CSV table of C-alpha atoms and ligand atoms in Angstrom, one decimal:
chain,number,residue,atom,x,y,z
A,1,LEU,CA,0.0,0.0,0.0
A,2,THR,CA,1.3,3.4,-0.9
A,3,ALA,CA,0.5,6.4,1.3
A,4,ALA,CA,-1.6,7.9,-1.4
A,5,SER,CA,-4.1,5.0,-1.4
A,6,ASN,CA,-4.9,5.8,2.2
A,7,VAL,CA,-6.0,9.3,1.5
A,8,THR,CA,-9.8,9.3,1.4
A,9,GLN,CA,-11.5,11.5,-1.1
A,10,ALA,CA,-13.4,14.4,0.4
A,11,PRO,CA,-17.1,13.7,0.3
A,12,HIS,CA,-19.3,15.6,-2.2
A,13,VAL,CA,-22.9,15.1,-1.3
A,14,LEU,CA,-26.1,15.6,-3.3
A,15,VAL,CA,-29.5,15.5,-1.6
A,16,LEU,CA,-32.4,14.4,-3.9
A,17,LEU,CA,-35.7,16.1,-3.0
A,18,PRO,CA,-38.7,14.8,-5.0
A,19,THR,CA,-41.7,17.2,-4.9
A,20,TYR,CA,-45.3,17.0,-5.8
A,21,ASN,CA,-47.4,19.9,-4.5
A,22,GLU,CA,-45.0,20.8,-1.7
A,23,ARG,CA,-45.2,24.6,-2.1
A,24,GLU,CA,-45.7,25.1,1.6
A,25,ASN,CA,-42.8,23.0,2.7
A,26,LEU,CA,-40.0,23.3,0.1
A,27,GLU,CA,-38.4,26.5,1.0
A,28,ARG,CA,-38.1,25.5,4.7
A,29,ALA,CA,-36.9,22.1,3.8
A,30,VAL,CA,-34.1,23.4,1.6
A,31,SER,CA,-32.9,26.0,4.0
A,32,ALA,CA,-32.9,23.5,6.9
A,33,ILE,CA,-30.7,21.3,4.9
A,34,PHE,CA,-28.1,24.1,4.4
A,35,VAL,CA,-28.3,25.1,8.0
A,36,ALA,CA,-27.3,21.6,8.9
A,37,GLN,CA,-24.9,20.9,6.0
A,38,PRO,CA,-23.7,24.1,4.1
A,39,SER,CA,-21.4,22.1,1.8
A,40,PHE,CA,-24.1,19.8,0.4
A,41,SER,CA,-25.9,20.3,-2.9
A,42,VAL,CA,-29.6,19.8,-3.6
A,43,LEU,CA,-31.5,18.5,-6.6
A,44,ILE,CA,-35.2,19.2,-6.6
A,45,ILE,CA,-37.1,16.8,-8.8
A,46,ASP,CA,-40.6,18.2,-9.5
A,47,ASP,CA,-43.3,16.4,-11.5
A,48,ALA,CA,-45.0,19.6,-12.8
A,49,SER,CA,-46.8,20.2,-9.5
A,50,PRO,CA,-50.1,22.0,-10.2
A,51,ASP,CA,-49.6,24.2,-7.1
A,52,GLY,CA,-46.5,25.9,-8.5
A,53,THR,CA,-43.8,24.1,-6.6
A,54,GLY,CA,-41.7,23.9,-9.8
A,55,GLU,CA,-41.6,27.7,-10.2
A,56,LEU,CA,-40.8,28.1,-6.5
A,57,ALA,CA,-37.9,25.6,-7.0
A,58,ASP,CA,-36.6,27.7,-9.9
A,59,ARG,CA,-36.6,30.8,-7.7
A,60,ILE,CA,-34.7,29.0,-5.0
A,61,ALA,CA,-32.2,27.7,-7.5
A,62,ALA,CA,-31.7,31.2,-9.0
A,63,GLU,CA,-30.7,32.5,-5.6
A,64,ASP,CA,-28.5,29.6,-4.5
A,65,SER,CA,-26.0,27.9,-6.8
A,66,ARG,CA,-26.0,24.8,-4.6
A,67,VAL,CA,-29.6,24.1,-5.8
A,68,ARG,CA,-30.6,22.6,-9.1
A,69,VAL,CA,-34.0,21.6,-10.5
A,70,LEU,CA,-35.1,18.7,-12.7
A,71,HIS,CA,-38.5,19.4,-14.2
A,72,ARG,CA,-40.5,16.4,-15.3
A,73,ALA,CA,-43.6,16.5,-17.5
A,74,GLY,CA,-46.1,15.0,-15.2
A,75,LYS,CA,-46.6,12.9,-12.1
A,76,GLU,CA,-45.1,9.5,-12.7
A,77,GLY,CA,-44.5,8.3,-9.2
A,78,LEU,CA,-41.8,8.5,-6.7
A,79,ALA,CA,-39.6,5.8,-8.3
A,80,LYS,CA,-39.3,7.5,-11.7
A,81,ALA,CA,-38.6,10.8,-10.0
A,82,TYR,CA,-35.8,9.4,-7.9
A,83,LEU,CA,-34.4,7.3,-10.7
A,84,ALA,CA,-34.2,10.4,-12.9
A,85,GLY,CA,-32.3,12.3,-10.2
A,86,MET,CA,-29.9,9.3,-9.6
A,87,ARG,CA,-29.2,8.9,-13.3
A,88,TRP,CA,-28.5,12.7,-13.5
A,89,ALA,CA,-26.0,12.4,-10.7
A,90,LEU,CA,-24.3,9.3,-12.1
A,91,ALA,CA,-24.1,10.5,-15.7
A,92,ALA,CA,-23.5,14.2,-15.5
A,93,GLN,CA,-22.1,14.8,-12.0
A,94,PRO,CA,-19.0,12.7,-11.5
A,95,HIS,CA,-17.8,14.6,-8.4
A,96,PHE,CA,-20.7,13.5,-6.2
A,97,THR,CA,-19.5,10.7,-3.9
A,98,HIS,CA,-22.8,10.3,-2.0
A,99,VAL,CA,-26.4,10.7,-2.8
A,100,PHE,CA,-29.3,11.1,-0.4
A,101,GLU,CA,-33.0,10.4,-0.7
A,102,MET,CA,-35.1,12.7,1.4
A,103,ASP,CA,-38.7,13.8,1.6
A,104,ALA,CA,-39.5,17.5,0.9
A,105,ASP,CA,-42.3,17.7,3.5
A,106,LEU,CA,-40.0,18.2,6.6
A,107,SER,CA,-40.6,14.7,7.9
A,108,HIS,CA,-36.9,13.9,7.7
A,109,ASP,CA,-34.7,15.9,10.1
A,110,PRO,CA,-31.7,17.4,8.3
A,111,GLY,CA,-29.9,17.1,11.7
A,112,ARG,CA,-29.5,13.4,10.9
A,113,LEU,CA,-27.8,13.9,7.5
A,114,GLY,CA,-24.4,14.0,9.2
A,115,ALA,CA,-25.0,10.7,11.1
A,116,LEU,CA,-26.2,9.0,7.9
A,117,LEU,CA,-23.2,10.2,5.9
A,118,SER,CA,-20.9,9.2,8.8
A,119,ALA,CA,-22.3,5.6,8.7
A,120,CYS,CA,-21.1,5.4,5.1
A,121,ILE,CA,-17.8,7.2,5.5
A,122,ASP,CA,-16.6,6.2,8.9
A,123,ASP,CA,-18.3,2.9,9.4
A,124,GLY,CA,-17.9,1.6,5.8
A,125,ALA,CA,-21.6,1.2,4.9
A,126,ASP,CA,-22.5,1.3,1.2
A,127,ILE,CA,-26.0,2.5,2.2
A,128,ALA,CA,-27.1,4.2,5.4
A,129,ILE,CA,-30.8,3.9,6.2
A,130,GLY,CA,-32.6,6.4,8.5
A,131,SER,CA,-34.6,3.9,10.5
A,132,ARG,CA,-37.6,4.3,12.7
A,133,TYR,CA,-37.5,0.8,14.0
A,134,VAL,CA,-34.0,0.5,15.6
A,135,ARG,CA,-33.2,1.6,19.1
A,136,GLY,CA,-33.5,5.3,19.4
A,137,GLY,CA,-35.7,5.7,16.3
A,138,GLY,CA,-39.4,6.4,16.2
A,139,THR,CA,-42.3,8.5,14.8
A,140,GLU,CA,-43.8,11.7,16.0
A,141,GLY,CA,-47.2,13.1,15.4
A,142,TRP,CA,-48.7,10.0,13.8
A,143,PRO,CA,-52.2,9.0,14.9
A,144,TRP,CA,-52.4,5.4,16.0
A,145,ARG,CA,-54.1,4.3,12.8
A,146,ARG,CA,-51.2,5.6,10.7
A,147,ARG,CA,-48.7,4.0,13.1
A,148,MET,CA,-50.6,0.6,12.8
A,149,ILE,CA,-50.5,0.8,9.0
A,150,SER,CA,-46.8,1.6,8.9
A,151,ARG,CA,-45.9,-1.1,11.5
A,152,GLY,CA,-48.1,-3.6,9.8
A,153,GLY,CA,-46.6,-2.9,6.4
A,154,GLY,CA,-43.2,-3.1,8.0
A,155,LEU,CA,-43.8,-6.5,9.6
A,156,TYR,CA,-45.3,-7.8,6.4
A,157,ALA,CA,-42.2,-6.9,4.5
A,158,GLN,CA,-40.0,-8.4,7.2
A,159,LEU,CA,-41.9,-11.7,7.2
A,160,ILE,CA,-41.5,-12.0,3.4
A,161,LEU,CA,-38.1,-10.4,2.8
A,162,GLY,CA,-36.4,-11.2,6.2
A,163,PHE,CA,-34.9,-9.2,9.0
A,164,ALA,CA,-31.8,-8.0,7.3
A,165,VAL,CA,-33.4,-4.6,7.4
A,166,ARG,CA,-35.8,-3.3,10.2
A,167,ASP,CA,-37.3,-0.4,8.3
A,168,TRP,CA,-37.8,-1.6,4.8
A,169,THR,CA,-40.0,1.3,3.8
A,170,ALA,CA,-37.7,4.0,5.0
A,171,GLY,CA,-37.2,6.9,2.6
A,172,PHE,CA,-34.3,8.8,4.2
A,173,MET,CA,-31.1,7.2,3.0
A,174,CYS,CA,-27.6,7.8,1.9
A,175,PHE,CA,-26.1,5.9,-1.0
A,176,SER,CA,-22.4,5.7,-1.9
A,177,ARG,CA,-21.9,6.3,-5.6
A,178,ARG,CA,-20.7,2.8,-6.1
A,179,SER,CA,-23.8,1.3,-4.6
A,180,LEU,CA,-26.0,3.5,-6.8
A,181,GLU,CA,-24.1,2.4,-9.9
A,182,MET,CA,-24.6,-1.2,-9.0
A,183,LEU,CA,-28.3,-0.7,-8.3
A,184,LEU,CA,-29.1,1.2,-11.4
A,185,ASP,CA,-27.4,-1.4,-13.5
A,186,GLN,CA,-30.5,-3.5,-13.1
A,187,PRO,CA,-34.2,-2.9,-13.9
A,188,ILE,CA,-36.2,-1.3,-11.1
A,189,TRP,CA,-39.9,-2.4,-11.1
A,190,ALA,CA,-41.6,-0.2,-8.6
A,191,VAL,CA,-43.6,2.9,-9.5
A,192,GLY,CA,-44.5,4.3,-6.1
A,193,TYR,CA,-43.6,3.7,-2.6
A,194,GLY,CA,-42.4,0.1,-3.1
A,195,PHE,CA,-39.3,1.7,-4.6
A,196,GLN,CA,-37.9,2.1,-1.1
A,197,ILE,CA,-38.3,-1.6,-0.4
A,198,GLU,CA,-37.0,-2.6,-3.8
A,199,MET,CA,-33.8,-0.6,-3.5
A,200,LYS,CA,-33.0,-2.0,-0.1
A,201,TYR,CA,-33.8,-5.6,-1.1
A,202,ARG,CA,-31.7,-5.4,-4.3
A,203,ALA,CA,-28.9,-3.9,-2.4
A,204,TYR,CA,-29.0,-6.6,0.2
A,205,ARG,CA,-29.0,-9.3,-2.5
A,206,LEU,CA,-26.1,-7.6,-4.2
A,207,GLY,CA,-24.1,-8.1,-1.0
A,208,LEU,CA,-23.9,-4.4,-0.3
A,209,LYS,CA,-23.4,-3.3,3.3
A,210,LEU,CA,-26.6,-1.7,4.8
A,211,ARG,CA,-26.5,0.1,8.1
A,212,GLU,CA,-29.5,1.5,10.0
A,213,VAL,CA,-29.2,4.8,11.8
A,214,PRO,CA,-32.0,5.8,14.2
A,215,ILE,CA,-34.2,8.7,13.1
A,216,THR,CA,-37.4,10.3,14.4
A,217,PHE,CA,-39.9,10.6,11.6
A,218,ILE,CA,-42.1,13.7,12.0
A,219,ASP,CA,-45.5,13.7,10.4
A,220,ARG,CA,-46.1,16.4,7.8
A,221,THR,CA,-47.9,19.5,9.1
A,222,ALA,CA,-48.6,21.1,5.7
A,223,GLY,CA,-49.5,19.8,2.3
A,224,GLU,CA,-51.0,16.4,1.5
A,225,SER,CA,-49.8,12.9,1.5
A,226,LYS,CA,-49.4,11.2,-2.0
A,227,MET,CA,-49.9,7.8,-0.6
A,228,SER,CA,-52.7,6.0,-2.5
A,229,LYS,CA,-54.4,2.7,-2.3
A,230,ARG,CA,-53.0,1.7,-5.7
A,231,ILE,CA,-49.4,2.5,-4.5
A,232,PHE,CA,-50.0,0.5,-1.3
A,233,VAL,CA,-51.3,-2.5,-3.2
A,234,GLU,CA,-48.4,-2.3,-5.6
A,235,ALA,CA,-46.0,-2.5,-2.6
A,236,LEU,CA,-47.8,-5.5,-1.1
A,237,ARG,CA,-47.4,-7.5,-4.4
A,238,LEU,CA,-43.9,-6.2,-5.1
A,239,VAL,CA,-42.3,-7.9,-2.1
A,240,TRP,CA,-43.4,-11.3,-3.3
A,241,ARG,CA,-42.1,-10.7,-6.8
A,242,LEU,CA,-38.8,-9.5,-5.3
A,243,ARG,CA,-38.5,-12.5,-3.1
A,244,ALA,CA,-39.2,-14.9,-6.0
A,245,THR,CA,-37.0,-13.3,-8.6
A,246,VAL,CA,-34.1,-11.3,-7.2
A,247,ARG,CA,-31.3,-13.7,-6.7
A,248,LYS,CA,-28.3,-13.4,-4.5
A,249,SER,CA,-25.2,-12.2,-6.4
A,250,LEU,CA,-21.6,-11.7,-5.3
A,251,PRO,CA,-20.4,-8.1,-5.0
A,252,SER,CA,-17.9,-7.2,-7.8
B,301,GTP,N1,-41.6,14.2,-8.1
B,301,GTP,C1,-42.4,13.5,-7.4
B,301,GTP,N2,-42.4,13.5,-6.1
B,301,GTP,C2,-43.3,12.8,-5.4
B,301,GTP,C3,-44.2,11.9,-6.0
B,301,GTP,N3,-45.0,11.3,-5.0
B,301,GTP,C4,-44.5,11.8,-3.9
B,301,GTP,N4,-43.5,12.7,-4.0
B,301,GTP,C5,-42.7,13.4,-3.0
B,301,GTP,O1,-42.0,12.4,-2.3
B,301,GTP,C6,-42.0,12.7,-0.9
B,301,GTP,C7,-42.7,11.7,0.0
B,301,GTP,O2,-44.1,11.7,-0.4
B,301,GTP,P1,-45.2,11.8,0.7
B,301,GTP,O3,-46.5,12.0,0.1
B,301,GTP,O4,-44.8,12.8,1.8
B,301,GTP,O5,-45.3,10.3,1.3
B,301,GTP,P2,-45.1,9.9,2.7
B,301,GTP,O6,-44.1,10.7,3.4
B,301,GTP,O7,-45.0,8.4,2.7
B,301,GTP,O8,-46.6,10.2,3.3
B,301,GTP,P3,-46.9,11.3,4.5
B,301,GTP,O9,-46.4,10.7,5.7
B,301,GTP,O10,-48.4,11.3,4.5
B,301,GTP,O11,-46.3,12.6,4.1
B,301,GTP,C8,-42.6,14.1,-0.8
B,301,GTP,O12,-41.6,15.1,-0.9
B,301,GTP,C9,-43.5,14.2,-2.0
B,301,GTP,O13,-43.7,15.5,-2.5
B,301,GTP,C10,-44.2,11.9,-7.4
B,301,GTP,O14,-45.0,11.2,-8.1
B,301,GTP,N5,-43.3,12.7,-8.1
B,302,MG,MG1,-44.2,12.6,3.8
């Protein structure tokens, strides 16, 4: 080993923020990210929100060079939006070493960005997962009915996909560039929410190192949830397809 090979590359971090009708939340979400992590960059991925979130995103980007916007023609689901952002980062932005997934509705605390990044950089994880269901994690502001649905869905996923991950549906994550390259090298089936489960299961089967970091998920106080029955049913079916089809492979 030469001395040079021990020098670690300084992290360059991109946060992907998908938005659909988040006009009331977006500005606060972006500034809170920069309060916590001034050196990060943000890519807002807007699906032509009817409430004008896209125009707001352009205004934010015009005032801050750390912010970029990807406008998409219409609402095609969370998976397509994230995949577009990830492909943009991989194809056109070679300097980014880590890419985050994060909600734009203030449910994910930017104060945890550092802990997630550290799990990748200092603890050698390929993917860090902001988890509600490990010690120290939880949810805040959810009515019991919402908690039951989340916990029930989580247990369902665990029974079918196993206990390698506690919070299969988590949407606050940090990916190393290498892990994203490996994941996007294969087809991704999910359209909606199931995307979160699919990315984790494929990563696990690829032999990537996943690490859960506790977070407290805070219920949105403004705007509306995009969770639909169709997306929920898609996720319920998807886990079976993943289990039956995605085989274990050795990391390259
Ligand atoms: N671009 C894009 N963003 C989306 C789409 N669906 C959801 N989002 C965004 O993805 C993030 C998560 O969606 P939410 O509706 O908050 O889903 P959730 O957090 O599971 O549900 P709540 O707890 O009710 O907020 C938010 O920032 C949404 O605006 C979509 O089809 N396209
Ligand atoms: Mg939300």
